[in-house]
Amino acid sequence: MDNIIIEFKNVHYQYPDGTKALKGINIKIPKGKKIVFLGPNGCGKSTTFLQMNGVLRPTEGDIYYKGQLVSNKKKPKKDLWKEVGFVFQDPEIQLFSANVYEEISFGPKNLGLSHEEIRERVEEAMKDTNVTDLQQKPVHYLSGGEKKRVSIADILAMDTEVILFDEPTTSLDPKHIEALMKILEELHEGGKTLIISTHDVNLAYGWGDYFYIMKEGAVLLEGDHQEVFKQKELLQKAHLEIPWILEIYQYLLDNNKTKVLQPPRNKEELLSYL
Ligand SMILES: Nc1ncnc2c1ncn2[C@@H]1O[C@H](COP(=O)(O)OP(=O)(O)O)[C@@H](O)[C@H]1O
Ligand SMILES: [Mg+2]
């Protein structure tokens, strides 16, 4: 299928210390969609992302990008980082330049772009993430939330087709979570394929087009919001709660307080049912 941008076929991964982090992952990511990987700590979300952008290679199985085999045990990985940007969970690991402007321009410089284009991209990325005023600041003086925003700007400036956000709301306050969700919406409207990992079901439920629920290195459940979030027992197995919007909706249904049979997607929809 040509609308599939990333595909994993039976991907296994064992870390050098023997930890089996991925145990036969099969996924198909459609282009331009909003995809969520949900699951408890240690279930393999970050390892999956590291495979997607080519930092790690499968110990068994194959990874395809736009239908082309790009990574497996034998095949040296292609320069996937140019196509698949990765916003790390921990900005401390991602950031390494002296100041904010240099940090964000590092990626575009590596792509061999003109000075003018680099400047334009960096300025736009700083504007989108609200770090323009910090551009001359040394990276190590920034607060956790500021570092996070710079790490997002880093990847926006790369203008990759796919962007991975590993637990993007960690270390952001509510105001900056809202700003992040706005950036994600704009990127989505611009046609990017967005993939986030999280264990925040409430955030994920309203946002995602398609969900992979992971547990112990395997995909336990997948589907759109209607298919996934009615599987209470499986969600519990993955230590995930039911989104509060659905719990209230269920209460309204059970008590004949609404007749709408379509589960609400967000607070506004839920309120309109009352
Ligand atoms: N560098 C590493 N070396 C050995 N084991 C690791 C390494 N990184 C992660 N793991 C292990 O791999 C499994 C999956 O981890 P990870 O992909 O980070 O999960 P998640 O992102 O869902 O929390 C866990 O058991 C974790 O302890
Ligand atoms: Mg992780």
GROMACS .gro file of C-alpha atoms and ligand atoms in nm:
model
  302
    1MET     CA    1   0.000   0.000   0.000
    2ASP     CA    2   0.151   0.334  -0.095
    3ASN     CA    3  -0.006   0.527   0.188
    4ILE     CA    4   0.197   0.329   0.443
    5ILE     CA    5   0.504   0.530   0.537
    6ILE     CA    6   0.664   0.303   0.801
    7GLU     CA    7   0.616  -0.071   0.832
    8PHE     CA    8   0.765  -0.318   1.083
    9LYS     CA    9   0.753  -0.686   0.997
   10ASN     CA   10   0.814  -0.914   1.294
   11VAL     CA   11   1.070  -0.681   1.453
   12HIS     CA   12   1.262  -0.820   1.748
   13TYR     CA   13   1.527  -0.638   1.942
   14GLN     CA   14   1.761  -0.758   2.211
   15TYR     CA   15   1.989  -0.507   2.388
   16PRO     CA   16   2.355  -0.607   2.424
   17ASP     CA   17   2.295  -0.697   2.792
   18GLY     CA   18   2.041  -0.961   2.683
   19THR     CA   19   1.716  -0.767   2.752
   20LYS     CA   20   1.454  -0.866   2.496
   21ALA     CA   21   1.290  -0.528   2.446
   22LEU     CA   22   1.086  -0.603   2.131
   23LYS     CA   23   0.929  -0.943   2.068
   24GLY     CA   24   0.787  -0.952   1.718
   25ILE     CA   25   0.639  -0.611   1.643
   26ASN     CA   26   0.416  -0.568   1.335
   27ILE     CA   27   0.300  -0.216   1.262
   28LYS     CA   28   0.185  -0.014   0.962
   29ILE     CA   29   0.192   0.362   0.995
   30PRO     CA   30  -0.022   0.545   0.738
   31LYS     CA   31   0.115   0.871   0.601
   32GLY     CA   32  -0.022   1.193   0.748
   33LYS     CA   33  -0.194   1.030   1.046
   34LYS     CA   34  -0.169   1.088   1.420
   35ILE     CA   35  -0.047   0.769   1.582
   36VAL     CA   36  -0.017   0.693   1.953
   37PHE     CA   37   0.189   0.425   2.129
   38LEU     CA   38   0.044   0.371   2.474
   39GLY     CA   39   0.183   0.152   2.745
   40PRO     CA   40   0.351   0.136   3.084
   41ASN     CA   41   0.718   0.211   3.151
   42GLY     CA   42   0.950  -0.048   3.006
   43CYS     CA   43   0.703  -0.190   2.750
   44GLY     CA   44   0.927  -0.095   2.456
   45LYS     CA   45   0.793   0.239   2.328
   46SER     CA   46   1.131   0.418   2.315
   47THR     CA   47   1.301   0.112   2.167
   48THR     CA   48   1.035   0.106   1.893
   49PHE     CA   49   1.104   0.473   1.819
   50LEU     CA   50   1.481   0.417   1.809
   51GLN     CA   51   1.417   0.149   1.548
   52MET     CA   52   1.191   0.382   1.349
   53ASN     CA   53   1.457   0.646   1.301
   54GLY     CA   54   1.743   0.403   1.252
   55VAL     CA   55   1.940   0.455   1.574
   56LEU     CA   56   1.892   0.083   1.646
   57ARG     CA   57   1.861  -0.207   1.403
   58PRO     CA   58   1.639  -0.513   1.454
   59THR     CA   59   1.805  -0.833   1.575
   60GLU     CA   60   1.535  -1.006   1.372
   61GLY     CA   61   1.271  -0.877   1.128
   62ASP     CA   62   1.254  -0.595   0.874
   63ILE     CA   63   1.173  -0.225   0.871
   64TYR     CA   64   1.038  -0.052   0.560
   65TYR     CA   65   1.019   0.318   0.481
   66LYS     CA   66   0.781   0.404   0.197
   67GLY     CA   67   0.785   0.042   0.085
   68GLN     CA   68   1.164   0.021   0.075
   69LEU     CA   69   1.356  -0.212   0.308
   70VAL     CA   70   1.571   0.025   0.515
   71SER     CA   71   1.680  -0.167   0.822
   72ASN     CA   72   1.731  -0.524   0.939
   73LYS     CA   73   1.999  -0.743   1.096
   74LYS     CA   74   2.211  -0.756   0.780
   75LYS     CA   75   2.127  -0.434   0.603
   76PRO     CA   76   2.306  -0.121   0.719
   77LYS     CA   77   2.046   0.136   0.805
   78LYS     CA   78   1.973   0.414   0.561
   79ASP     CA   79   1.999   0.776   0.677
   80LEU     CA   80   1.656   0.750   0.832
   81TRP     CA   81   1.716   1.049   1.061
   82LYS     CA   82   1.671   1.274   0.757
   83GLU     CA   83   1.316   1.142   0.709
   84VAL     CA   84   1.214   1.059   1.065
   85GLY     CA   85   1.278   1.322   1.333
   86PHE     CA   86   1.296   1.211   1.696
   87VAL     CA   87   1.212   1.438   1.989
   88PHE     CA   88   1.368   1.251   2.282
   89GLN     CA   89   1.185   1.213   2.609
   90ASP     CA   90   1.483   1.358   2.792
   91PRO     CA   91   1.610   1.679   2.629
   92GLU     CA   92   1.937   1.646   2.825
   93ILE     CA   93   2.032   1.358   2.594
   94GLN     CA   94   1.931   1.541   2.278
   95LEU     CA   95   2.080   1.888   2.332
   96PHE     CA   96   2.453   1.941   2.308
   97SER     CA   97   2.529   2.280   2.149
   98ALA     CA   98   2.655   2.588   2.334
   99ASN     CA   99   2.354   2.810   2.278
  100VAL     CA  100   1.995   2.778   2.163
  101TYR     CA  101   2.043   2.924   1.813
  102GLU     CA  102   2.342   2.699   1.742
  103GLU     CA  103   2.155   2.399   1.880
  104ILE     CA  104   1.856   2.444   1.649
  105SER     CA  105   2.071   2.521   1.344
  106PHE     CA  106   2.282   2.206   1.385
  107GLY     CA  107   2.038   1.974   1.205
  108PRO     CA  108   1.967   2.198   0.905
  109LYS     CA  109   2.345   2.261   0.871
  110ASN     CA  110   2.396   1.885   0.852
  111LEU     CA  111   2.143   1.868   0.572
  112GLY     CA  112   2.370   2.098   0.372
  113LEU     CA  113   2.114   2.376   0.328
  114SER     CA  114   2.202   2.735   0.230
  115HIS     CA  115   2.270   2.993   0.504
  116GLU     CA  116   1.949   3.171   0.415
  117GLU     CA  117   1.738   2.856   0.436
  118ILE     CA  118   1.901   2.755   0.766
  119ARG     CA  119   1.825   3.097   0.915
  120GLU     CA  120   1.464   3.086   0.797
  121ARG     CA  121   1.406   2.738   0.935
  122VAL     CA  122   1.566   2.815   1.271
  123GLU     CA  123   1.369   3.136   1.311
  124GLU     CA  124   1.042   2.966   1.227
  125ALA     CA  125   1.112   2.675   1.462
  126MET     CA  126   1.202   2.918   1.744
  127LYS     CA  127   0.880   3.112   1.683
  128ASP     CA  128   0.664   2.797   1.681
  129THR     CA  129   0.809   2.677   2.011
  130ASN     CA  130   0.827   3.021   2.173
  131VAL     CA  131   1.203   3.020   2.236
  132THR     CA  132   1.306   3.317   2.017
  133ASP     CA  133   1.391   3.526   2.325
  134LEU     CA  134   1.624   3.252   2.448
  135GLN     CA  135   1.827   3.220   2.129
  136GLN     CA  136   2.157   3.347   2.271
  137LYS     CA  137   2.119   3.164   2.604
  138PRO     CA  138   2.354   2.879   2.690
  139VAL     CA  139   2.155   2.556   2.669
  140HIS     CA  140   2.267   2.440   3.014
  141TYR     CA  141   2.107   2.748   3.180
  142LEU     CA  142   1.760   2.663   3.050
  143SER     CA  143   1.481   2.524   3.265
  144GLY     CA  144   1.347   2.172   3.199
  145GLY     CA  145   1.047   2.305   3.007
  146GLU     CA  146   1.264   2.543   2.800
  147LYS     CA  147   1.500   2.258   2.712
  148LYS     CA  148   1.203   2.053   2.603
  149ARG     CA  149   1.082   2.330   2.374
  150VAL     CA  150   1.430   2.373   2.224
  151SER     CA  151   1.447   1.997   2.164
  152ILE     CA  152   1.118   2.022   1.972
  153ALA     CA  153   1.248   2.323   1.775
  154ASP     CA  154   1.556   2.114   1.684
  155ILE     CA  155   1.338   1.863   1.506
  156LEU     CA  156   1.095   2.114   1.352
  157ALA     CA  157   1.393   2.283   1.184
  158MET     CA  158   1.480   1.951   1.019
  159ASP     CA  159   1.140   1.952   0.843
  160THR     CA  160   1.124   1.570   0.836
  161GLU     CA  161   0.824   1.389   0.694
  162VAL     CA  162   0.766   1.188   1.011
  163ILE     CA  163   0.815   1.316   1.366
  164LEU     CA  164   0.840   1.094   1.672
  165PHE     CA  165   0.761   1.252   2.009
  166ASP     CA  166   0.866   1.027   2.294
  167GLU     CA  167   0.649   1.112   2.597
  168PRO     CA  168   0.634   1.476   2.486
  169THR     CA  169   0.436   1.615   2.779
  170THR     CA  170   0.687   1.511   3.045
  171SER     CA  171   0.840   1.820   3.209
  172LEU     CA  172   0.592   2.059   3.044
  173ASP     CA  173   0.342   2.260   3.249
  174PRO     CA  174  -0.027   2.278   3.140
  175LYS     CA  175   0.026   2.600   2.942
  176HIS     CA  176   0.310   2.448   2.742
  177ILE     CA  177   0.124   2.119   2.695
  178GLU     CA  178  -0.153   2.324   2.534
  179ALA     CA  179   0.104   2.503   2.316
  180LEU     CA  180   0.256   2.167   2.219
  181MET     CA  181  -0.085   2.032   2.118
  182LYS     CA  182  -0.129   2.341   1.899
  183ILE     CA  183   0.207   2.277   1.731
  184LEU     CA  184   0.106   1.913   1.674
  185GLU     CA  185  -0.220   2.029   1.515
  186GLU     CA  186  -0.037   2.266   1.280
  187LEU     CA  187   0.212   1.996   1.184
  188HIS     CA  188  -0.077   1.759   1.117
  189GLU     CA  189  -0.250   2.017   0.897
  190GLY     CA  190   0.080   2.058   0.711
  191GLY     CA  191   0.067   1.688   0.621
  192LYS     CA  192   0.329   1.548   0.862
  193THR     CA  193   0.301   1.197   1.003
  194LEU     CA  194   0.308   1.233   1.381
  195ILE     CA  195   0.379   0.952   1.624
  196ILE     CA  196   0.374   1.003   2.000
  197SER     CA  197   0.433   0.772   2.292
  198THR     CA  198   0.264   0.837   2.622
  199HIS     CA  199   0.092   0.677   2.916
  200ASP     CA  200  -0.152   0.967   2.941
  201VAL     CA  201  -0.470   0.805   2.808
  202ASN     CA  202  -0.673   1.124   2.849
  203LEU     CA  203  -0.441   1.322   2.625
  204ALA     CA  204  -0.406   1.039   2.374
  205TYR     CA  205  -0.776   0.954   2.348
  206GLY     CA  206  -0.884   1.289   2.204
  207TRP     CA  207  -0.581   1.324   1.980
  208GLY     CA  208  -0.495   0.999   1.805
  209ASP     CA  209  -0.626   0.856   1.478
  210TYR     CA  210  -0.483   0.513   1.554
  211PHE     CA  211  -0.350   0.350   1.869
  212TYR     CA  212  -0.100   0.077   1.949
  213ILE     CA  213  -0.122  -0.051   2.305
  214MET     CA  214   0.205  -0.213   2.406
  215LYS     CA  215   0.295  -0.449   2.687
  216GLU     CA  216   0.625  -0.626   2.753
  217GLY     CA  217   0.773  -0.571   2.409
  218ALA     CA  218   0.462  -0.668   2.213
  219VAL     CA  219   0.154  -0.498   2.069
  220LEU     CA  220  -0.136  -0.607   2.288
  221LEU     CA  221  -0.412  -0.418   2.108
  222GLU     CA  222  -0.448  -0.178   1.816
  223GLY     CA  223  -0.718   0.020   1.640
  224ASP     CA  224  -0.895   0.355   1.631
  225HIS     CA  225  -1.033   0.516   1.949
  226GLN     CA  226  -1.365   0.331   1.925
  227GLU     CA  227  -1.201  -0.010   1.885
  228VAL     CA  228  -0.933   0.033   2.149
  229PHE     CA  229  -1.093   0.213   2.440
  230LYS     CA  230  -1.385  -0.026   2.481
  231GLN     CA  231  -1.141  -0.310   2.561
  232LYS     CA  232  -1.136  -0.248   2.936
  233GLU     CA  233  -0.974  -0.577   3.032
  234LEU     CA  234  -0.689  -0.548   2.783
  235LEU     CA  235  -0.627  -0.187   2.882
  236GLN     CA  236  -0.610  -0.292   3.246
  237LYS     CA  237  -0.355  -0.556   3.150
  238ALA     CA  238  -0.141  -0.277   3.012
  239HIS     CA  239  -0.196  -0.078   3.335
  240LEU     CA  240  -0.394   0.187   3.149
  241GLU     CA  241  -0.707   0.357   3.275
  242ILE     CA  242  -1.020   0.437   3.074
  243PRO     CA  243  -1.029   0.802   2.958
  244TRP     CA  244  -1.246   1.005   3.200
  245ILE     CA  245  -1.458   1.134   2.911
  246LEU     CA  246  -1.564   0.777   2.832
  247GLU     CA  247  -1.629   0.695   3.197
  248ILE     CA  248  -1.865   0.990   3.229
  249TYR     CA  249  -2.026   0.905   2.895
  250GLN     CA  250  -2.085   0.548   3.015
  251TYR     CA  251  -2.245   0.681   3.333
  252LEU     CA  252  -2.477   0.906   3.126
  253LEU     CA  253  -2.575   0.612   2.904
  254ASP     CA  254  -2.635   0.375   3.196
  255ASN     CA  255  -2.855   0.631   3.370
  256ASN     CA  256  -3.051   0.735   3.061
  257LYS     CA  257  -2.909   1.084   3.075
  258THR     CA  258  -2.809   1.087   2.709
  259LYS     CA  259  -2.938   0.919   2.397
  260VAL     CA  260  -2.632   0.989   2.181
  261LEU     CA  261  -2.473   0.658   2.082
  262GLN     CA  262  -2.148   0.804   1.950
  263PRO     CA  263  -1.878   0.819   2.223
  264PRO     CA  264  -1.762   1.181   2.268
  265ARG     CA  265  -1.407   1.266   2.167
  266ASN     CA  266  -1.349   1.565   2.393
  267LYS     CA  267  -1.495   1.771   2.677
  268GLU     CA  268  -1.695   1.998   2.443
  269GLU     CA  269  -1.861   1.702   2.272
  270LEU     CA  270  -1.940   1.542   2.607
  271LEU     CA  271  -2.100   1.863   2.737
  272SER     CA  272  -2.312   1.892   2.423
  273TYR     CA  273  -2.467   1.552   2.511
  274LEU     CA  274  -2.609   1.683   2.837
  275LIG     N1  275   2.024   0.059   2.671
  275LIG     C1  276   1.956  -0.042   2.723
  275LIG     N2  277   2.019  -0.157   2.762
  275LIG     C2  278   1.952  -0.261   2.812
  275LIG     N3  279   1.818  -0.263   2.830
  275LIG     C3  280   1.748  -0.153   2.794
  275LIG     C4  281   1.813  -0.037   2.738
  275LIG     N4  282   1.720   0.056   2.712
  275LIG     C5  283   1.601   0.001   2.747
  275LIG     N5  284   1.618  -0.125   2.796
  275LIG     C6  285   1.514  -0.218   2.843
  275LIG     O1  286   1.429  -0.248   2.732
  275LIG     C7  287   1.293  -0.258   2.773
  275LIG     C8  288   1.210  -0.157   2.694
  275LIG     O2  289   1.250  -0.028   2.731
  275LIG     P1  290   1.196   0.106   2.663
  275LIG     O3  291   1.188   0.086   2.516
  275LIG     O4  292   1.278   0.218   2.713
  275LIG     O5  293   1.047   0.113   2.721
  275LIG     P2  294   0.948   0.239   2.736
  275LIG     O6  295   0.996   0.347   2.647
  275LIG     O7  296   0.813   0.185   2.695
  275LIG     O8  297   0.950   0.277   2.881
  275LIG     C9  298   1.292  -0.235   2.924
  275LIG     O9  299   1.295  -0.361   2.985
  275LIG    C10  300   1.423  -0.159   2.950
  275LIG    O10  301   1.473  -0.184   3.077
  276MG      MG  302   1.047   0.540   2.696
   0.00000   0.00000   0.00000
